[in-house]
XYZ file of C-alpha atoms in Angstrom:
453
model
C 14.725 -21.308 -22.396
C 17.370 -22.177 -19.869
C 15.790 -24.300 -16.728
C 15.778 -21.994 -13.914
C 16.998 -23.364 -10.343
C 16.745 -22.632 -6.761
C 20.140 -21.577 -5.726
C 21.384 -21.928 -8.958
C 23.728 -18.366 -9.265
C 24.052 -19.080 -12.836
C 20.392 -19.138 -13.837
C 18.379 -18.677 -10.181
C 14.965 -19.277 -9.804
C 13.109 -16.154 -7.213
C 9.852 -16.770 -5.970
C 7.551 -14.950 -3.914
C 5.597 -16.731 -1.476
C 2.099 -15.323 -0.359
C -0.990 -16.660 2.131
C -4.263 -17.218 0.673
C -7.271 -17.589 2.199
C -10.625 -18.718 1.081
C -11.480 -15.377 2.856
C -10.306 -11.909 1.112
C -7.788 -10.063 3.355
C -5.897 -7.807 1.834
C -2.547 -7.214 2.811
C -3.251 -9.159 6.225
C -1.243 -12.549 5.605
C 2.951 -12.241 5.245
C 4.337 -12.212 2.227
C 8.286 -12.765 0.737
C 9.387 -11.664 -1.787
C 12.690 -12.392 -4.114
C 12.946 -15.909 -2.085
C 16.582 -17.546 -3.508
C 18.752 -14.542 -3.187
C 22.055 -14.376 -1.377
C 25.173 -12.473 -1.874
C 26.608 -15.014 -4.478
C 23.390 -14.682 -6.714
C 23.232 -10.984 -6.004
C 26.338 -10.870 -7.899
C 25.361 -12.513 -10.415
C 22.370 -10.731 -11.153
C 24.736 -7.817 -10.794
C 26.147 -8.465 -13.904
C 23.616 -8.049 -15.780
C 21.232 -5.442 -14.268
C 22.691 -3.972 -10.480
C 20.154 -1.822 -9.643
C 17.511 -4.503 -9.875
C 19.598 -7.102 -8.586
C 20.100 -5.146 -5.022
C 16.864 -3.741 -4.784
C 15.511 -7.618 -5.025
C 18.228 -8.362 -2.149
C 17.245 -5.505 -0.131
C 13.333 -6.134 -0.714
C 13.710 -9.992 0.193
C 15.709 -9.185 3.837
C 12.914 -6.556 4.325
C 9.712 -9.053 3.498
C 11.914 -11.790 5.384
C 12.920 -10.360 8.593
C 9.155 -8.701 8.583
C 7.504 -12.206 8.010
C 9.411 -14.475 10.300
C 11.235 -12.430 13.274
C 8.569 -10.029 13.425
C 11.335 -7.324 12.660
C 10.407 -3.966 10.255
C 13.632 -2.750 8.839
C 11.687 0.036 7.725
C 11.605 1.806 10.993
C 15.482 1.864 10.882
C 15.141 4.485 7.856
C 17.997 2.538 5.587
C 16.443 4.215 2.817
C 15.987 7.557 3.492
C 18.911 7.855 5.000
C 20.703 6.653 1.649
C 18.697 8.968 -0.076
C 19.808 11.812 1.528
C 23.072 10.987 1.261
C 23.205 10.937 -2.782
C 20.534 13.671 -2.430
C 17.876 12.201 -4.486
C 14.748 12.527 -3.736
C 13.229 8.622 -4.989
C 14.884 5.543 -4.483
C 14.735 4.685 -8.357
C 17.007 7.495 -8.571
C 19.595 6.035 -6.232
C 22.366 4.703 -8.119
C 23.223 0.623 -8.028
C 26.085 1.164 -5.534
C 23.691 3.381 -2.980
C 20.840 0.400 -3.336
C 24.000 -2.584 -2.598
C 24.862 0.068 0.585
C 21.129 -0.483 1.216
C 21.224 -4.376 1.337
C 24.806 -4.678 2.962
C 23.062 -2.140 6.159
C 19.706 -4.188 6.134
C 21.758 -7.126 6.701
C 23.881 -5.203 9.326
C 20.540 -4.166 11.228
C 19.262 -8.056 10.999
C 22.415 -9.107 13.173
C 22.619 -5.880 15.275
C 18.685 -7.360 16.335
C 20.329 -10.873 17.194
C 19.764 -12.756 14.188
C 23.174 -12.967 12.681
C 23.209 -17.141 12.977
C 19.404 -17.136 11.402
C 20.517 -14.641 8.637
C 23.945 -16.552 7.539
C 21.755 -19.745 7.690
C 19.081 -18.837 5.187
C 21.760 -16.924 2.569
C 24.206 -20.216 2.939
C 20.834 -22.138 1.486
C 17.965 -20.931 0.326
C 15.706 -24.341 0.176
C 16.421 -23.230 4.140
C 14.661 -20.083 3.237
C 11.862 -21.424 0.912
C 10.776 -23.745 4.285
C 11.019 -21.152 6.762
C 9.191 -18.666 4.432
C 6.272 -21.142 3.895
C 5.765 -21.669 7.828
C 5.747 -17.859 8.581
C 2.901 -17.780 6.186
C 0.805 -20.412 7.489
C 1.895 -19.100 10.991
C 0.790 -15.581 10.200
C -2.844 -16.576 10.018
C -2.940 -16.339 13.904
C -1.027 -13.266 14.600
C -2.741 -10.780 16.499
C -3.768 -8.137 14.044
C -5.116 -10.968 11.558
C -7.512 -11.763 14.095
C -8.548 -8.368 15.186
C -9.544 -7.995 11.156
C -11.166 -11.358 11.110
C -13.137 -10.576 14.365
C -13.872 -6.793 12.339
C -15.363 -8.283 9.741
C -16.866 -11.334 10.984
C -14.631 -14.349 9.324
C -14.042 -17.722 10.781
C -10.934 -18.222 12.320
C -10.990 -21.958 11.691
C -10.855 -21.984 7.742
C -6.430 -21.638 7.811
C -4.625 -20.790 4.832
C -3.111 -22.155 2.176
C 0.161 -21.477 0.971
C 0.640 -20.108 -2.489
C 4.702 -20.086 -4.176
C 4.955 -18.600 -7.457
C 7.750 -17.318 -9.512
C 8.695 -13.873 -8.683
C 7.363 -11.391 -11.675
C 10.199 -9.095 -11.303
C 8.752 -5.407 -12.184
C 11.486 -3.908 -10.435
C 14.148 -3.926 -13.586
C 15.330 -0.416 -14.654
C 13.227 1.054 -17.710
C 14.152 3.322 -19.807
C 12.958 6.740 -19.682
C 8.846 6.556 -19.187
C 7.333 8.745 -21.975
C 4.921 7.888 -24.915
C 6.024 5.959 -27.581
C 8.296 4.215 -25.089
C 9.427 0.581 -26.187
C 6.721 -1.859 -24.400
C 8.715 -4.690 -24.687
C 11.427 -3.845 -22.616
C 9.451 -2.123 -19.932
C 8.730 -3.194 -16.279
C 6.306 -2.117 -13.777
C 3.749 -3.049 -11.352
C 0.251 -2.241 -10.985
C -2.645 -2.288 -9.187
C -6.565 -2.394 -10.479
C -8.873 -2.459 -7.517
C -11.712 -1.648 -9.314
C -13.018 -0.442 -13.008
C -15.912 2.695 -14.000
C -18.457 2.442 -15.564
C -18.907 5.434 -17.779
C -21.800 7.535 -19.455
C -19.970 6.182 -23.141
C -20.593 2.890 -21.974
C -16.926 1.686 -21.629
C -14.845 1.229 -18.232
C -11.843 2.616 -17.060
C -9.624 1.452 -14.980
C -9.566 2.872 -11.235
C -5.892 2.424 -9.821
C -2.232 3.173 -10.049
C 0.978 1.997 -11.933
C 4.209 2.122 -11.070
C 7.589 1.902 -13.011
C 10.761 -0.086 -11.713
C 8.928 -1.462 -8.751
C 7.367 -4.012 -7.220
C 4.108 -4.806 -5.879
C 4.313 -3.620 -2.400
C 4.851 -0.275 -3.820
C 1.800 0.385 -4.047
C -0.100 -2.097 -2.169
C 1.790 -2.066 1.177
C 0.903 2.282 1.496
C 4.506 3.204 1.488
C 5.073 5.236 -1.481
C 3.397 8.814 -1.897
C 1.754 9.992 -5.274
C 4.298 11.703 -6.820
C 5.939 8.648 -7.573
C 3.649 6.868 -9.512
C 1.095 7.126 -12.293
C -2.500 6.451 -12.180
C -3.683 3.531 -14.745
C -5.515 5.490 -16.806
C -2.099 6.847 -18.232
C -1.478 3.424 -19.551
C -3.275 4.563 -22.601
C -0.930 7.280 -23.571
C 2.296 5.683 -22.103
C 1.701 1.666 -22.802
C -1.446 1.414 -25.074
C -0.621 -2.372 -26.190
C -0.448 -3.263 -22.292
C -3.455 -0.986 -21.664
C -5.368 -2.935 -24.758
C -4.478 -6.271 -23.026
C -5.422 -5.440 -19.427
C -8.913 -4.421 -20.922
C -9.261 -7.919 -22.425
C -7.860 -9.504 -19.166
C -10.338 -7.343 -17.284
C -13.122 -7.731 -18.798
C -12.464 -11.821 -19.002
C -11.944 -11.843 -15.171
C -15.397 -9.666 -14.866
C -16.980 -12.116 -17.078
C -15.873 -15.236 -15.603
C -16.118 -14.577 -11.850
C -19.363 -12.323 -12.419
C -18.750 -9.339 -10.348
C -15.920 -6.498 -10.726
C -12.413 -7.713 -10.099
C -9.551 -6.023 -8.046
C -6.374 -6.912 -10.067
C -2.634 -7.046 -9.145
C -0.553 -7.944 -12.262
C 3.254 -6.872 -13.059
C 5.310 -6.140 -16.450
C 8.649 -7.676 -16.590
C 10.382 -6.841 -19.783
C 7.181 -6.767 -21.770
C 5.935 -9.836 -20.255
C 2.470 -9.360 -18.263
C 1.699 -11.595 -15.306
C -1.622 -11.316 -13.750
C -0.834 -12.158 -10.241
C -3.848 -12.754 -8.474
C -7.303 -11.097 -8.383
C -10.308 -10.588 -5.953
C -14.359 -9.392 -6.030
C -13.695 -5.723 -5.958
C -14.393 -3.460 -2.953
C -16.465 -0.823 -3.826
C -17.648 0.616 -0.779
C -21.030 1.395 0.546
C -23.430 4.113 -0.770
C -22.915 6.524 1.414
C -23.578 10.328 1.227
C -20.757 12.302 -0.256
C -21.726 15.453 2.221
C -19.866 18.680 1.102
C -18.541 21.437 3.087
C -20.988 24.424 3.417
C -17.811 26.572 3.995
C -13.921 25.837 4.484
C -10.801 28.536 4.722
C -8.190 28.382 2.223
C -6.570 24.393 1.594
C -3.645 23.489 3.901
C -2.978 20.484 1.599
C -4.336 17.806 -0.725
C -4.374 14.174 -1.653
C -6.076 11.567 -3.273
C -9.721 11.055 -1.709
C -10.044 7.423 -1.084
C -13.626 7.192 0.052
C -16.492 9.275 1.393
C -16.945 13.136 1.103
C -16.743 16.092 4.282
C -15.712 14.463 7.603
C -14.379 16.553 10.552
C -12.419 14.439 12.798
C -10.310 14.708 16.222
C -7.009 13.537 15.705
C -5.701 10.667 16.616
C -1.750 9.069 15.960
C -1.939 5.585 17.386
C -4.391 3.023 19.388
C -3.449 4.806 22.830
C -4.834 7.900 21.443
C -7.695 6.430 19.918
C -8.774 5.231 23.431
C -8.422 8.754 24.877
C -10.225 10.256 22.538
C -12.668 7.491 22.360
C -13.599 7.997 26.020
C -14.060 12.380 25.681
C -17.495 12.260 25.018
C -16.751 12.813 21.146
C -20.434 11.917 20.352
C -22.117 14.964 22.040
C -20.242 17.534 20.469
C -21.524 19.112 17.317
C -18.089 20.296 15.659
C -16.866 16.811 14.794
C -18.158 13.659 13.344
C -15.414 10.940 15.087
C -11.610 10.649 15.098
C -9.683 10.829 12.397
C -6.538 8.452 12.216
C -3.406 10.337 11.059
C -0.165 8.294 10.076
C 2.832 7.924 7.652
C 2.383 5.104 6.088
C -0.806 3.207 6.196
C 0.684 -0.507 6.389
C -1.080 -3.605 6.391
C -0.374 -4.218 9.589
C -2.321 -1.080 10.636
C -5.801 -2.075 8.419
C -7.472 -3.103 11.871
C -6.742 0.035 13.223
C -7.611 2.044 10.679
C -10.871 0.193 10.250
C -11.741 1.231 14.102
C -11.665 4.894 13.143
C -13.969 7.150 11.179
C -11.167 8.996 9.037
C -7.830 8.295 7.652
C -5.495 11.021 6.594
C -2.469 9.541 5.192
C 0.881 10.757 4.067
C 1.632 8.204 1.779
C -0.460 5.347 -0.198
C -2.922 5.476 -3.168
C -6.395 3.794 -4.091
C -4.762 0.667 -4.751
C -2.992 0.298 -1.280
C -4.433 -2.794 0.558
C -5.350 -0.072 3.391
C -7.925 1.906 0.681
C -9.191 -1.759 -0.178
C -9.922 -2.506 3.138
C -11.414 0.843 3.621
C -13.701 0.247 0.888
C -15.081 -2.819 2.302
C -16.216 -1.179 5.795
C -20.008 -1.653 5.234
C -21.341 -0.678 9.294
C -20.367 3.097 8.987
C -19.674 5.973 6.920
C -15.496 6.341 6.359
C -13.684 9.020 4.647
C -10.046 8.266 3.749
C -7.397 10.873 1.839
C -4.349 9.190 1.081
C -0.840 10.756 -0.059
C -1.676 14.551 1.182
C 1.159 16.482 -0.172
C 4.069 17.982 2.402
C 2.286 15.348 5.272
C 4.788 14.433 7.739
C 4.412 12.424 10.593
C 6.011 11.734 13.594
C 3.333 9.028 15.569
C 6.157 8.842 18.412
C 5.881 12.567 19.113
C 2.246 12.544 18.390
C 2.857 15.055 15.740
C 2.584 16.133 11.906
C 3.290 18.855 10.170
C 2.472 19.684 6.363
C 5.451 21.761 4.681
C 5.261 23.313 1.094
C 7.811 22.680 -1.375
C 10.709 24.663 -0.277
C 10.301 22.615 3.238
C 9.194 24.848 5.273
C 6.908 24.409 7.871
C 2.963 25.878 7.278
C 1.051 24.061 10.208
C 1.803 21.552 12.901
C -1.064 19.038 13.919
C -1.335 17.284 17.490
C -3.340 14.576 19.648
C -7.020 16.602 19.715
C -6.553 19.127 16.715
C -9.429 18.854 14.586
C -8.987 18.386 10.748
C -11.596 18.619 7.689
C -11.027 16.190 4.839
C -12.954 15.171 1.860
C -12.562 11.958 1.164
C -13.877 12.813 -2.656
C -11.871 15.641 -3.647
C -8.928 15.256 -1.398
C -9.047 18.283 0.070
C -7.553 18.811 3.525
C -8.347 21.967 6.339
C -7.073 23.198 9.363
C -10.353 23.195 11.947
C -13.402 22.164 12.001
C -15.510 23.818 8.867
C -19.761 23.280 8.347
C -21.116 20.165 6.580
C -24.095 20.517 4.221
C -26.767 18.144 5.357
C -27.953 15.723 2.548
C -31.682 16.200 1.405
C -34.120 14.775 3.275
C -36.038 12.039 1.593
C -40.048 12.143 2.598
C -42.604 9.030 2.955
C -43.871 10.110 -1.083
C -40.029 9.534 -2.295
C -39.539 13.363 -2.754
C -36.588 15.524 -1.396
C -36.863 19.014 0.155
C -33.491 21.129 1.973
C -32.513 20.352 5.006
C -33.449 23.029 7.157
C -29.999 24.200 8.751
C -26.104 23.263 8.474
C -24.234 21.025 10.631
């Protein structure tokens, strides 16, 4: 019941401040997170819970420096490289010491980049940062790739954004261990709904993924792979009092706005905070084509949309445009290019919407990147998202899929040709034959087609 404050160390009040547009675009405006941390309230946090307190540190320089210098501290592998070092293999696993190393070298790579004045600044006060923070989000609306989606799928440029600041729903606390019959009111996690099933019983399920210890862009900024979180349909067995109550909010939403809702809500401590939600993207009804034929699996993942695609591969925009000019069209062994990457970040969505295919190392169904996806209404689109032993390397315009000792099974370049299903998941070396869907006469009727692709 104690007032919380901004700057207060004491009792500090964390927001998370977030564009939103009359318009749905997922992922596309900047957002900060854990706004009204500094060392001194770091500290304090500390004493109470470290591992959540860094990992909010760490998380606000990342959404920060991202957001308003244009600077991804991601690409300096802070993370991974700390992993390795206490060889775990997740970063809930690191221990509260390894995640402070994390936010002491994130702050070290801010002023190796030149903004050592701007960073002591903002941590001396963080009104400072709550003011900067809400300008980078109205200033985001005209960055380069928020057009290019805009001008994708036809939006007005003129209509701005507003500027949304809400207290931070921190989902990020440590749990204890996640099994059934765990205690629901002292658990935290975030989650991600982007659309409910309609089944033959006549009740819905929930389409999407949960996450323990974490926060929301987990799972909707594409940069975690599936092994490290559940889907939501395991709420039932691990959380069925939250499960119960996210049906009721569901259903409520569905109700009230009249169409399917995509959901983001987080669980901190037992408390549930629906963050914001959205008219669902469910995609257009295209044919799920199978594969006549296909050689033995090199991998799989979790099919996002669409069924058998064959597609030239492609690591970046450069290579898009070379492949984009090689007469692609005429040839009768692929259906387009096929976008392969590491993570797929919102900052990639218009990209990825240029494409035919995504193949993905990382990211699930509820990743802004498979919502966007799932709104491409012009063209057919298969997606498969965390493929198991993907790695990429978009500089070297490789990948390579390992199994689980590490070692290598098959390297990928510019030009190789992949088969995905974007329904089963499935992933193939080569280019393998497509079963054509029936063919629909003038009397409504369906006969074979006559040949494979």
């Amino acid at each position: 019941t104690t007032p919380r404050r901004l700057g207060d160390p004491d009792c500090p009040l964390l927001l998370a401040i977030r564009g939103g547009s009359v318009f749905s675009m997922p992922g596309m405006l900047s957002t900060i997170v854990f706004l009204g941390i500094n060392d001194r309230i770091a500290e304090g946090l500390a004493g109470r819970d470290p591992w959540y307190a860094y990992d909010s540190y760490r998380r606000f320089l990342a959404s920060y420096s991202w957001a308003t210098w244009g600077m991804d501290i991601e690409e300096f592998g802070i993370v991974e490289e700390t992993k390795a070092r206490y060889g775990v293999q997740y970063k809930n696993d690191l221990p509260w010491q390894g995640m402070k190393e994390v936010a002491e070298a994130s702050k070290e790579v801010i002023r190796s980049q030149g903004y050592g004045k701007q960073l002591d600044e903002i941590l001396a006060d963080p009104k400072k940062q709550l003011l900067t923070a809400v300008r980078a989000v109205l200033d985001s609306w005209d960055r380069d790739s928020v057009r290019r989606y805009r001008e994708l799928r036809g939006l007005c440029d003129g209509w701005q954004t507003s500027c949304i600041v809400q207290k931070m729903a921190s989902g990020n606390r440590t749990n204890a261990p996640v099994e059934p019959g765990m205690d629901e009111t002292k658990a935290s996690l975030t989650g991600v709904i982007p659309r409910t099933q309609f089944q033959a019983q006549g009740d819905r399920t929930f389409v999407g993924e949960i996450k323990f210890s974490a926060a929301g862009d987990d799972l909707v900024g594409g940069v975690t792979s599936s092994d490290s979180f559940q889907t939501a349909g395991e709420l039932k067995t691990l959380m069925p009092m939250l499960d119960r109550r996210m049906t009721h909010a569901t259903a409520k939403l569905r109700r009230f706005m009249g169409t399917d809702q995509e959901i983001e809500f987080t669980v901190e401590r037992g408390v549930l905070s629906i963050l914001q939600a959205r008219s669902a993207e469910i995609g257009t009804e295209q044919e799920r084509i199978a594969f006549a034929e296909v050689g033995e699996e090199a991998t799989r993942g979790i099919g996002t949309r669409g069924g058998g695609f064959r597609g030239v591969v492609a690591f970046d925009e450069e290579d898009w445009n070379d492949l984009q000019g090689s007469e692609l069209r005429g040839r009768d062994d692929v259906d387009g290019v096929l976008m392969v990457m590491e993570n797929p970040s919102p900052e990639d969505i218009p990209l990825i919407m240029s494409m035919d295919g995504l193949l993905a190392a990382r990211g699930g169904s509820s990743s802004h990147a498979a919502v966007a996806i799932n709104s491409i209404e012009d063209k057919s689109y298969s997606a498969v998202m965390s493929a198991q032993g993907l790695r990429v390397d978009a500089r070297k315009h490789e990948a390579v899929i390992v199994d689980g000792s590490g070692q290598v099974m098959h390297t990928i370049h510019k030009g190789d040709i992949l088969s995905i299903h974007g329904t089963t998941g499935s992933v193939y070396i080569g280019s393998w034959p497509l079963e054509l869907p029936p063919v629909k006469a003038d009397d409504g009727s369906t006969k074979e087609p006559p040949e494979e692709i």
